[in-house]
Coordinates of N, CA and C in Angstrom, one line a residue:
M1 N 57.1 108.3 133.4 CA 56.9 108.2 134.8 C 56.0 107.1 135.1
G2 N 56.4 106.2 136.1 CA 55.6 105.1 136.4 C 56.5 103.8 136.1
N3 N 56.1 102.7 136.9 CA 56.9 101.5 136.7 C 56.0 100.3 136.9
G4 N 54.8 100.3 136.4 CA 53.9 99.2 136.5 C 53.8 98.5 135.1
G5 N 52.7 97.8 134.9 CA 52.5 97.0 133.7 C 52.4 97.9 132.5
A6 N 51.7 99.1 132.6 CA 51.6 100.0 131.5 C 53.0 100.5 131.1
A7 N 53.8 100.9 132.1 CA 55.1 101.5 131.8 C 56.0 100.4 131.1
I8 N 56.0 99.2 131.6 CA 56.8 98.2 131.1 C 56.4 97.8 129.6
S9 N 55.1 97.8 129.4 CA 54.6 97.5 128.0 C 55.0 98.6 127.1
A10 N 55.0 99.9 127.6 CA 55.4 101.0 126.8 C 56.9 100.9 126.4
L11 N 57.7 100.6 127.4 CA 59.2 100.4 127.1 C 59.4 99.4 126.0
R12 N 58.8 98.2 126.1 CA 58.9 97.2 125.1 C 58.5 97.7 123.8
A13 N 57.4 98.4 123.7 CA 56.8 98.9 122.4 C 57.8 99.9 121.8
I14 N 58.3 100.8 122.6 CA 59.2 101.8 122.1 C 60.5 101.2 121.6
R15 N 61.0 100.2 122.3 CA 62.2 99.6 121.9 C 62.0 98.7 120.6
S16 N 60.8 98.3 120.4 CA 60.5 97.5 119.2 C 60.6 98.3 117.9
V17 N 60.6 99.6 118.0 CA 60.7 100.5 116.9 C 61.9 101.4 116.9
S18 N 62.5 101.5 118.0 CA 63.7 102.3 118.1 C 64.6 101.9 119.2
R19 N 65.9 101.6 118.9 CA 66.9 101.3 119.9 C 67.8 102.4 120.2
S20 N 67.6 103.6 119.5 CA 68.5 104.7 119.7 C 68.0 105.8 120.6
C21 N 66.7 105.9 120.8 CA 66.2 107.0 121.6 C 66.6 106.8 123.1
R22 N 66.8 107.8 123.8 CA 67.1 107.7 125.2 C 65.8 107.7 126.1
I23 N 65.8 106.7 127.0 CA 64.6 106.6 127.8 C 65.0 106.7 129.3
A24 N 64.3 107.5 130.1 CA 64.4 107.5 131.5 C 63.1 107.1 132.2
L25 N 63.2 106.2 133.0 CA 62.0 105.7 133.8 C 62.1 106.2 135.2
I26 N 61.0 106.8 135.7 CA 61.0 107.4 137.1 C 60.0 106.7 137.9
S27 N 60.4 106.2 139.1 CA 59.5 105.5 140.0 C 59.8 105.9 141.4
G28 N 58.8 106.1 142.2 CA 59.0 106.4 143.7 C 59.4 105.2 144.5
E29 N 59.1 104.0 143.9 CA 59.5 102.8 144.6 C 60.8 102.2 144.1
D30 N 61.6 101.8 145.1 CA 62.9 101.3 144.8 C 62.9 99.8 144.5
C31 N 62.2 99.4 143.5 CA 62.1 97.9 143.1 C 61.7 97.8 141.7
P32 N 61.9 96.7 141.1 CA 61.4 96.5 139.7 C 59.9 96.5 139.6
A33 N 59.4 96.5 138.4 CA 57.9 96.6 138.2 C 57.2 95.4 138.7
Y34 N 56.0 95.5 139.3 CA 55.2 94.4 139.8 C 53.8 94.7 139.5
S35 N 52.9 93.7 139.7 CA 51.5 93.8 139.5 C 50.8 94.0 140.9
P36 N 50.1 95.1 141.1 CA 49.3 95.3 142.3 C 48.3 94.2 142.5
V37 N 47.8 93.7 141.4 CA 46.7 92.7 141.5 C 47.2 91.4 142.2
L38 N 48.5 91.1 142.0 CA 49.1 89.9 142.6 C 49.4 90.0 144.1
T39 N 49.2 91.2 144.7 CA 49.6 91.4 146.1 C 48.7 90.5 147.0
T40 N 47.4 90.3 146.6 CA 46.5 89.5 147.4 C 46.9 88.0 147.3
Y41 N 47.5 87.6 146.2 CA 48.0 86.2 146.1 C 49.2 85.9 146.9
Y42 N 50.1 87.0 147.0 CA 51.2 86.9 147.9 C 50.7 86.9 149.4
L43 N 49.8 87.7 149.7 CA 49.2 87.7 151.0 C 48.7 86.4 151.4
A44 N 48.0 85.7 150.5 CA 47.4 84.4 150.8 C 48.4 83.3 150.8
G45 N 49.7 83.5 150.3 CA 50.7 82.5 150.3 C 50.6 81.7 149.0
S46 N 49.8 82.1 148.0 CA 49.7 81.3 146.8 C 51.0 81.5 145.9
I47 N 51.6 82.6 146.0 CA 52.9 82.9 145.3 C 53.9 83.5 146.2
P48 N 55.2 83.3 145.9 CA 56.2 83.9 146.7 C 56.3 85.4 146.5
Y49 N 57.0 86.2 147.3 CA 57.2 87.6 147.1 C 57.7 87.9 145.7
R50 N 58.7 87.1 145.2 CA 59.2 87.4 143.9 C 58.2 87.2 142.8
G51 N 57.1 86.4 143.1 CA 56.1 86.1 142.1 C 55.2 87.3 141.7
M52 N 55.3 88.4 142.4 CA 54.5 89.6 142.1 C 55.2 90.4 141.0
F53 N 56.5 90.2 140.8 CA 57.2 91.1 139.9 C 57.1 90.7 138.5
L54 N 57.1 91.7 137.6 CA 57.0 91.5 136.2 C 58.3 91.4 135.5
C55 N 59.4 91.8 136.1 CA 60.7 91.8 135.5 C 61.7 91.8 136.7
R56 N 63.0 91.7 136.3 CA 64.1 91.8 137.2 C 64.8 93.1 137.0
R57 N 65.7 93.5 137.9 CA 66.4 94.8 137.8 C 67.2 94.9 136.5
D58 N 67.7 93.8 136.0 CA 68.5 93.9 134.7 C 67.7 94.1 133.5
F59 N 66.3 94.1 133.6 CA 65.4 94.4 132.5 C 65.7 95.8 131.9
Y60 N 65.9 96.7 132.8 CA 66.1 98.1 132.4 C 67.4 98.3 131.7
R61 N 68.5 97.7 132.2 CA 69.8 97.7 131.5 C 69.7 97.1 130.2
R62 N 69.1 95.9 130.1 CA 69.0 95.2 128.8 C 68.2 96.0 127.7
H63 N 67.3 96.8 128.2 CA 66.5 97.6 127.3 C 67.0 99.0 127.1
G64 N 68.2 99.3 127.6 CA 68.8 100.6 127.5 C 68.1 101.7 128.1
V65 N 67.5 101.4 129.3 CA 66.7 102.4 130.0 C 67.5 102.9 131.3
R66 N 67.4 104.2 131.5 CA 68.0 104.8 132.7 C 66.8 104.7 133.8
A67 N 67.0 103.8 134.7 CA 65.9 103.6 135.7 C 66.2 104.4 136.9
I68 N 65.4 105.4 137.3 CA 65.5 106.2 138.4 C 64.5 105.7 139.4
L69 N 64.9 104.8 140.3 CA 64.0 104.1 141.3 C 64.2 104.7 142.7
G70 N 63.1 104.9 143.4 CA 63.1 105.4 144.8 C 63.2 106.9 144.9
D71 N 63.0 107.6 143.8 CA 63.1 109.0 143.7 C 61.8 109.5 143.0
P72 N 60.7 109.7 143.7 CA 59.5 110.0 143.0 C 59.5 111.4 142.3
A73 N 58.7 111.4 141.2 CA 58.5 112.7 140.5 C 57.5 113.5 141.3
V74 N 57.7 114.8 141.4 CA 56.8 115.7 142.2 C 56.2 116.8 141.4
A75 N 56.7 117.0 140.2 CA 56.1 118.0 139.3 C 56.6 117.8 137.9
V76 N 55.7 118.3 137.0 CA 56.1 118.3 135.5 C 56.1 119.8 135.1
E77 N 57.1 120.2 134.4 CA 57.2 121.6 133.9 C 57.3 121.6 132.4
P78 N 56.1 121.7 131.8 CA 56.0 121.6 130.3 C 56.8 122.7 129.6
E79 N 56.9 123.9 130.3 CA 57.6 125.0 129.6 C 59.1 124.7 129.5
G80 N 59.7 124.1 130.5 CA 61.1 123.7 130.4 C 61.3 122.3 130.0
Q81 N 60.2 121.6 129.7 CA 60.3 120.2 129.3 C 61.2 119.4 130.3
R82 N 60.8 119.4 131.5 CA 61.5 118.6 132.5 C 60.6 118.1 133.6
V83 N 61.0 117.0 134.2 CA 60.3 116.5 135.4 C 61.1 116.7 136.6
L84 N 60.5 117.2 137.7 CA 61.2 117.5 138.9 C 61.0 116.3 139.9
L85 N 62.1 115.9 140.5 CA 62.1 114.7 141.4 C 62.2 115.2 142.9
A86 N 61.8 114.3 143.8 CA 61.8 114.7 145.2 C 63.2 115.0 145.7
S87 N 64.2 114.5 145.1 CA 65.6 114.8 145.5 C 66.1 116.1 145.0
G88 N 65.3 116.8 144.2 CA 65.8 118.1 143.6 C 66.3 117.9 142.2
Q89 N 66.5 116.7 141.7 CA 67.0 116.5 140.4 C 66.0 116.8 139.4
A90 N 66.4 117.3 138.2 CA 65.5 117.6 137.1 C 65.8 116.7 135.9
V91 N 64.8 116.0 135.4 CA 65.0 115.1 134.3 C 64.4 115.7 133.0
P92 N 65.2 116.1 132.0 CA 64.7 116.7 130.8 C 64.0 115.7 129.9
Y93 N 63.1 116.1 129.0 CA 62.4 115.2 128.1 C 62.0 116.0 126.9
D94 N 61.8 115.2 125.8 CA 61.2 115.7 124.6 C 59.7 115.2 124.6
E95 N 59.5 114.0 125.0 CA 58.1 113.5 125.2 C 58.0 112.9 126.6
V96 N 56.9 113.0 127.2 CA 56.7 112.4 128.6 C 55.4 111.5 128.6
L97 N 55.6 110.3 129.1 CA 54.5 109.4 129.2 C 54.1 109.3 130.7
I98 N 52.9 109.5 131.0 CA 52.4 109.4 132.4 C 51.8 108.0 132.6
A99 N 52.4 107.2 133.4 CA 51.9 105.8 133.7 C 52.0 105.5 135.2
T100 N 51.5 106.5 136.0 CA 51.7 106.4 137.4 C 50.7 105.6 138.2
G101 N 49.8 105.0 137.5 CA 48.9 104.0 138.2 C 48.0 104.7 139.2
S102 N 47.6 104.0 140.3 CA 46.6 104.5 141.2 C 47.0 104.1 142.7
S103 N 46.3 104.7 143.6 CA 46.5 104.4 145.0 C 45.1 104.1 145.7
V104 N 45.1 103.5 146.8 CA 43.8 103.2 147.5 C 43.3 104.5 148.0
A105 N 42.0 104.7 147.7 CA 41.3 106.0 148.2 C 40.7 105.8 149.6
V106 N 41.5 106.1 150.6 CA 41.1 105.9 152.0 C 40.2 107.1 152.4
P107 N 39.1 106.9 153.0 CA 38.2 108.0 153.4 C 38.8 108.8 154.5
P108 N 38.6 110.1 154.5 CA 39.1 111.0 155.6 C 38.4 110.9 156.9
I109 N 38.6 109.8 157.6 CA 38.0 109.6 158.9 C 39.0 109.7 160.0
P110 N 38.6 110.1 161.2 CA 39.5 110.2 162.4 C 40.1 108.8 162.7
G111 N 41.4 108.8 162.9 CA 42.1 107.6 163.3 C 42.6 106.7 162.2
V112 N 42.3 107.1 161.0 CA 42.7 106.2 159.8 C 44.2 106.1 159.6
E113 N 44.9 107.0 160.2 CA 46.4 107.0 160.0 C 47.1 105.7 160.4
G114 N 46.6 105.0 161.4 CA 47.2 103.8 161.8 C 46.7 102.5 161.1
C115 N 45.9 102.7 160.0 CA 45.4 101.6 159.3 C 46.2 101.3 158.1
L116 N 45.9 100.1 157.5 CA 46.7 99.6 156.3 C 45.9 99.6 155.1
T117 N 46.6 99.6 153.9 CA 46.0 99.4 152.6 C 46.8 98.3 151.9
L118 N 46.3 97.8 150.8 CA 47.0 96.7 150.1 C 46.9 97.1 148.6
W119 N 48.1 97.6 148.1 CA 48.2 98.0 146.7 C 49.6 97.9 146.2
T120 N 50.6 98.2 147.1 CA 52.0 98.1 146.7 C 52.6 96.9 147.3
A121 N 53.8 96.6 146.8 CA 54.6 95.4 147.3 C 55.0 95.6 148.7
Q122 N 55.3 96.9 149.1 CA 55.7 97.2 150.5 C 54.5 97.0 151.4
E123 N 53.3 97.4 150.9 CA 52.1 97.3 151.8 C 51.8 95.8 151.9
A124 N 52.0 95.0 150.9 CA 51.7 93.6 151.0 C 52.6 92.9 152.1
R125 N 53.9 93.3 152.1 CA 54.7 92.7 153.1 C 54.3 93.2 154.5
Q126 N 54.0 94.5 154.6 CA 53.6 95.0 155.9 C 52.3 94.4 156.4
L127 N 51.3 94.2 155.6 CA 50.0 93.6 156.0 C 50.2 92.2 156.3
R128 N 51.0 91.4 155.6 CA 51.3 90.0 155.9 C 51.9 89.9 157.3
E129 N 52.9 90.8 157.6 CA 53.6 90.7 158.8 C 52.7 91.0 160.0
Q130 N 51.9 92.1 159.8 CA 51.0 92.5 160.9 C 49.8 91.5 161.1
A131 N 49.3 91.0 160.0 CA 48.1 90.1 160.1 C 48.5 88.8 160.8
R132 N 49.8 88.4 160.6 CA 50.2 87.1 161.2 C 50.2 87.3 162.8
K133 N 50.4 88.5 163.3 CA 50.4 88.7 164.7 C 49.0 88.9 165.3
A134 N 48.1 89.2 164.5 CA 46.7 89.6 165.0 C 45.8 88.4 164.9
D135 N 44.9 88.3 165.9 CA 43.9 87.3 165.9 C 42.7 87.6 165.0
R136 N 42.4 88.9 165.0 CA 41.2 89.4 164.3 C 41.5 90.6 163.4
V137 N 41.1 90.6 162.2 CA 41.4 91.7 161.2 C 40.1 92.2 160.6
A138 N 40.0 93.5 160.5 CA 38.8 94.1 159.9 C 39.2 94.6 158.5
V139 N 38.4 94.3 157.5 CA 38.5 94.7 156.1 C 37.4 95.7 155.8
V140 N 37.7 96.9 155.4 CA 36.7 97.9 155.1 C 36.6 98.0 153.6
G141 N 35.5 97.6 153.0 CA 35.3 97.6 151.6 C 35.2 96.2 151.1
A142 N 34.0 95.9 150.4 CA 33.8 94.5 149.9 C 33.7 94.5 148.4
G143 N 34.7 95.2 147.8 CA 34.8 95.0 146.3 C 35.7 93.8 146.1
L144 N 36.3 93.7 144.9 CA 37.1 92.6 144.5 C 38.3 92.5 145.4
I145 N 39.0 93.6 145.6 CA 40.2 93.5 146.4 C 39.9 93.2 147.8
G146 N 38.8 93.8 148.4 CA 38.4 93.5 149.7 C 38.1 92.0 150.0
I147 N 37.3 91.4 149.0 CA 37.0 90.0 149.1 C 38.2 89.1 149.0
Q148 N 39.2 89.5 148.1 CA 40.4 88.7 148.0 C 41.2 88.8 149.3
I149 N 41.2 90.0 149.9 CA 41.9 90.1 151.2 C 41.3 89.2 152.3
V150 N 40.0 89.2 152.3 CA 39.2 88.3 153.3 C 39.6 86.9 153.0
D151 N 39.6 86.5 151.8 CA 40.0 85.1 151.4 C 41.4 84.7 151.9
A152 N 42.3 85.7 151.7 CA 43.7 85.4 152.1 C 43.8 85.3 153.6
L153 N 43.1 86.1 154.3 CA 43.1 86.1 155.8 C 42.5 84.8 156.3
L154 N 41.4 84.3 155.7 CA 40.8 83.1 156.1 C 41.8 81.9 155.9
R155 N 42.6 82.0 154.9 CA 43.6 80.9 154.6 C 44.6 80.9 155.7
W156 N 44.9 82.1 156.3 CA 45.8 82.1 157.5 C 45.2 81.8 158.8
G157 N 43.9 81.5 158.8 CA 43.2 81.1 160.0 C 42.8 82.3 160.8
K158 N 42.7 83.5 160.2 CA 42.3 84.7 161.0 C 40.8 84.8 161.1
K159 N 40.4 85.5 162.2 CA 39.0 85.9 162.3 C 38.9 87.2 161.6
V160 N 37.8 87.4 160.8 CA 37.7 88.5 159.9 C 36.4 89.2 160.1
A161 N 36.4 90.6 160.2 CA 35.2 91.4 160.1 C 35.2 92.2 158.9
L162 N 34.1 92.2 158.1 CA 34.0 92.8 156.8 C 33.0 93.9 156.9
V163 N 33.4 95.2 156.5 CA 32.4 96.3 156.6 C 32.3 96.9 155.2
E164 N 31.0 97.0 154.8 CA 30.7 97.6 153.4 C 29.6 98.6 153.5
M165 N 29.8 99.7 152.9 CA 28.8 100.8 153.0 C 27.5 100.5 152.1
Q166 N 27.7 99.7 151.1 CA 26.5 99.3 150.3 C 25.7 98.2 151.0
D167 N 24.6 97.8 150.4 CA 23.7 96.8 151.0 C 24.0 95.4 150.6
R168 N 25.1 95.2 149.8 CA 25.5 93.8 149.4 C 27.0 93.8 149.2
L169 N 27.6 92.6 149.1 CA 29.0 92.4 148.8 C 29.2 92.5 147.3
L170 N 30.4 92.9 146.9 CA 30.7 93.1 145.5 C 29.6 93.9 144.8
P171 N 29.2 95.1 145.3 CA 28.1 95.8 144.8 C 28.2 96.2 143.3
R172 N 29.4 96.3 142.8 CA 29.6 96.7 141.4 C 29.7 95.5 140.4
V173 N 29.7 94.3 141.0 CA 29.9 93.1 140.2 C 28.7 92.2 140.3
M174 N 28.1 92.0 141.4 CA 27.1 91.0 141.6 C 25.7 91.6 141.8
D175 N 24.7 90.9 141.3 CA 23.3 91.2 141.6 C 23.0 90.8 143.1
G176 N 21.8 91.1 143.5 CA 21.5 90.8 144.9 C 21.5 89.3 145.2
Q177 N 21.0 88.5 144.3 CA 20.9 87.0 144.5 C 22.3 86.4 144.6
S178 N 23.2 86.8 143.7 CA 24.6 86.3 143.7 C 25.3 86.7 145.0
A179 N 25.1 88.0 145.3 CA 25.8 88.6 146.5 C 25.3 87.9 147.8
A180 N 24.0 87.5 147.8 CA 23.5 86.8 149.0 C 24.1 85.4 149.2
I181 N 24.4 84.7 148.0 CA 25.1 83.4 148.1 C 26.5 83.6 148.7
L182 N 27.2 84.6 148.2 CA 28.6 84.9 148.6 C 28.6 85.2 150.1
K183 N 27.6 86.1 150.5 CA 27.5 86.4 152.0 C 27.3 85.2 152.8
E184 N 26.4 84.3 152.4 CA 26.1 83.1 153.2 C 27.4 82.2 153.3
R185 N 28.2 82.1 152.2 CA 29.4 81.3 152.3 C 30.4 81.9 153.2
L186 N 30.6 83.2 153.1 CA 31.6 83.9 154.0 C 31.2 83.8 155.4
Q187 N 29.9 83.9 155.7 CA 29.4 83.8 157.1 C 29.6 82.4 157.6
A188 N 29.4 81.4 156.7 CA 29.7 80.0 157.1 C 31.1 79.8 157.4
A189 N 32.0 80.6 156.8 CA 33.5 80.5 157.1 C 33.9 81.3 158.3
G190 N 32.9 82.0 158.9 CA 33.2 82.7 160.2 C 33.4 84.2 160.0
V191 N 33.1 84.7 158.8 CA 33.3 86.2 158.6 C 32.2 86.9 159.2
D192 N 32.5 88.0 160.0 CA 31.5 88.9 160.6 C 31.2 90.0 159.7
I193 N 30.1 90.0 159.0 CA 29.8 90.9 157.9 C 28.8 92.1 158.4
H194 N 29.2 93.3 158.1 CA 28.4 94.5 158.4 C 28.1 95.2 157.1
L195 N 26.9 95.1 156.6 CA 26.5 95.8 155.4 C 25.8 97.1 155.7
S196 N 25.7 98.0 154.7 CA 25.1 99.3 154.9 C 25.6 100.1 156.1
Q197 N 26.9 99.9 156.3 CA 27.6 100.5 157.4 C 28.8 101.3 157.0
Q198 N 29.0 102.5 157.6 CA 30.2 103.3 157.3 C 31.0 103.4 158.6
V199 N 32.4 103.4 158.4 CA 33.3 103.6 159.6 C 33.3 105.1 159.9
R200 N 32.9 105.5 161.1 CA 32.9 106.9 161.5 C 34.2 107.3 162.1
E201 N 34.9 106.3 162.7 CA 36.1 106.6 163.4 C 36.9 105.3 163.7
V202 N 38.2 105.4 163.8 CA 39.0 104.2 164.2 C 39.7 104.7 165.5
R203 N 39.5 104.0 166.6 CA 40.1 104.3 167.8 C 41.1 103.3 168.2
G204 N 42.1 103.7 169.1 CA 43.1 102.8 169.6 C 44.3 102.8 168.7
Q205 N 45.4 102.2 169.3 CA 46.7 102.1 168.6 C 47.2 100.7 168.6
G206 N 48.3 100.5 167.8 CA 48.9 99.2 167.8 C 48.0 98.1 167.5
G207 N 48.0 97.0 168.2 CA 47.2 95.9 168.0 C 45.8 95.9 168.6
N208 N 45.4 97.0 169.2 CA 44.1 97.1 169.8 C 43.3 98.3 169.2
K209 N 42.5 98.0 168.2 CA 41.8 99.0 167.5 C 40.3 98.8 167.6
E210 N 39.5 99.8 167.5 CA 38.0 99.7 167.5 C 37.5 100.5 166.3
L211 N 36.6 99.9 165.5 CA 35.9 100.6 164.5 C 34.6 101.0 165.0
M212 N 34.3 102.3 164.9 CA 33.0 102.9 165.3 C 32.2 103.0 164.1
L213 N 31.1 102.2 164.0 CA 30.3 102.1 162.8 C 29.1 103.1 162.9
S214 N 28.5 103.4 161.7 CA 27.4 104.4 161.7 C 26.2 103.9 162.4
S215 N 26.1 102.6 162.6 CA 24.9 102.0 163.4 C 25.1 102.2 164.9
G216 N 26.3 102.5 165.3 CA 26.6 102.6 166.7 C 27.4 101.4 167.2
A217 N 27.5 100.4 166.3 CA 28.2 99.1 166.7 C 29.7 99.4 166.8
V218 N 30.4 98.7 167.6 CA 31.8 98.8 167.8 C 32.5 97.4 167.5
V219 N 33.5 97.5 166.6 CA 34.1 96.2 166.1 C 35.6 96.3 166.6
A220 N 35.9 95.4 167.5 CA 37.3 95.4 168.1 C 38.2 94.4 167.3
V221 N 39.3 94.9 166.8 CA 40.2 94.1 166.0 C 41.7 94.5 166.3
G222 N 42.6 93.7 165.7 CA 44.0 94.0 165.9 C 44.6 94.8 164.7
V223 N 44.0 94.6 163.5 CA 44.5 95.2 162.3 C 43.3 95.7 161.5
V224 N 43.4 96.9 160.9 CA 42.4 97.4 160.0 C 43.0 97.6 158.6
V225 N 42.3 97.0 157.6 CA 42.7 97.2 156.2 C 41.6 97.9 155.4
F226 N 42.0 99.0 154.7 CA 41.0 99.7 153.9 C 41.2 99.2 152.4
A227 N 40.1 98.7 151.8 CA 40.0 98.4 150.4 C 38.8 99.1 149.8
T228 N 38.9 100.4 149.8 CA 37.8 101.3 149.5 C 37.9 102.0 148.1
G229 N 38.4 101.2 147.2 CA 38.5 101.7 145.8 C 39.9 102.4 145.6
V230 N 40.1 102.9 144.4 CA 41.4 103.5 144.1 C 41.1 104.9 143.3
R231 N 42.2 105.7 143.4 CA 42.1 107.0 142.6 C 43.5 107.1 141.9
P232 N 43.5 107.8 140.7 CA 44.7 107.9 139.9 C 45.7 108.7 140.6
N233 N 47.0 108.3 140.4 CA 48.1 109.1 141.0 C 48.4 110.3 140.0
A234 N 47.6 111.3 140.0 CA 47.8 112.4 139.1 C 48.1 113.7 139.8
G235 N 48.3 113.6 141.1 CA 48.6 114.9 141.8 C 49.7 115.7 141.3
L236 N 50.8 115.0 140.8 CA 52.0 115.8 140.4 C 51.7 116.6 139.1
L237 N 50.5 116.3 138.5 CA 50.2 117.1 137.2 C 49.4 118.4 137.5
A238 N 49.1 118.6 138.8 CA 48.3 119.7 139.2 C 49.0 121.0 138.7
G239 N 48.3 121.9 138.0 CA 48.8 123.2 137.6 C 49.8 123.2 136.4
C240 N 50.0 122.0 135.8 CA 51.0 122.0 134.7 C 50.3 122.1 133.3
G241 N 49.0 122.3 133.3 CA 48.4 122.6 132.0 C 48.1 121.4 131.2

């Protein structure tokens, strides 16, 4: 289960020792494997859409793999040795490999439903399309992905507001002195930075949104992107032992 870098590496490794075993690959996305890390490069225009992908559709056929794309797994039944799909189909197995990756961990705040994230190929296309139409974009989260999104938006000539709950940028990567240099450079590029702030609520719809910050400040933007860390896609394993 899964169709990212780990799954593709596993397929190649299995086929290096066995050409006879049957392999079924299950993915909720109807596209070949791609790297989520490259979505920010596509957003910035550094690579084309095709440049995010790790293989082409014929990769699966050439490796003798039954690729079930666009039909996500919803449960694993160890007793019956089968994986249940959203379509109702059941895929039997002798061994199962979980390589389902992760998703952006969006905080449960009011109004977040109309906001965007950047982790999948589809989200990259959606963000690129919406950001092109907006004059001002808010990025919530100043980790590596958040900073890369800011950089991509600046390349498109967008005005950017950056909100981070910690007291410095890249809090898990940089010390205070390094983070201060980065902050100074981003501010010189026109980025509106809000540190030690949490988003309490997102108000508005469409291209007119407002971030209500913990300080009481209000940030008006056209698009809101959350880059608030990731969590493993392990929900389908709940209760399976």
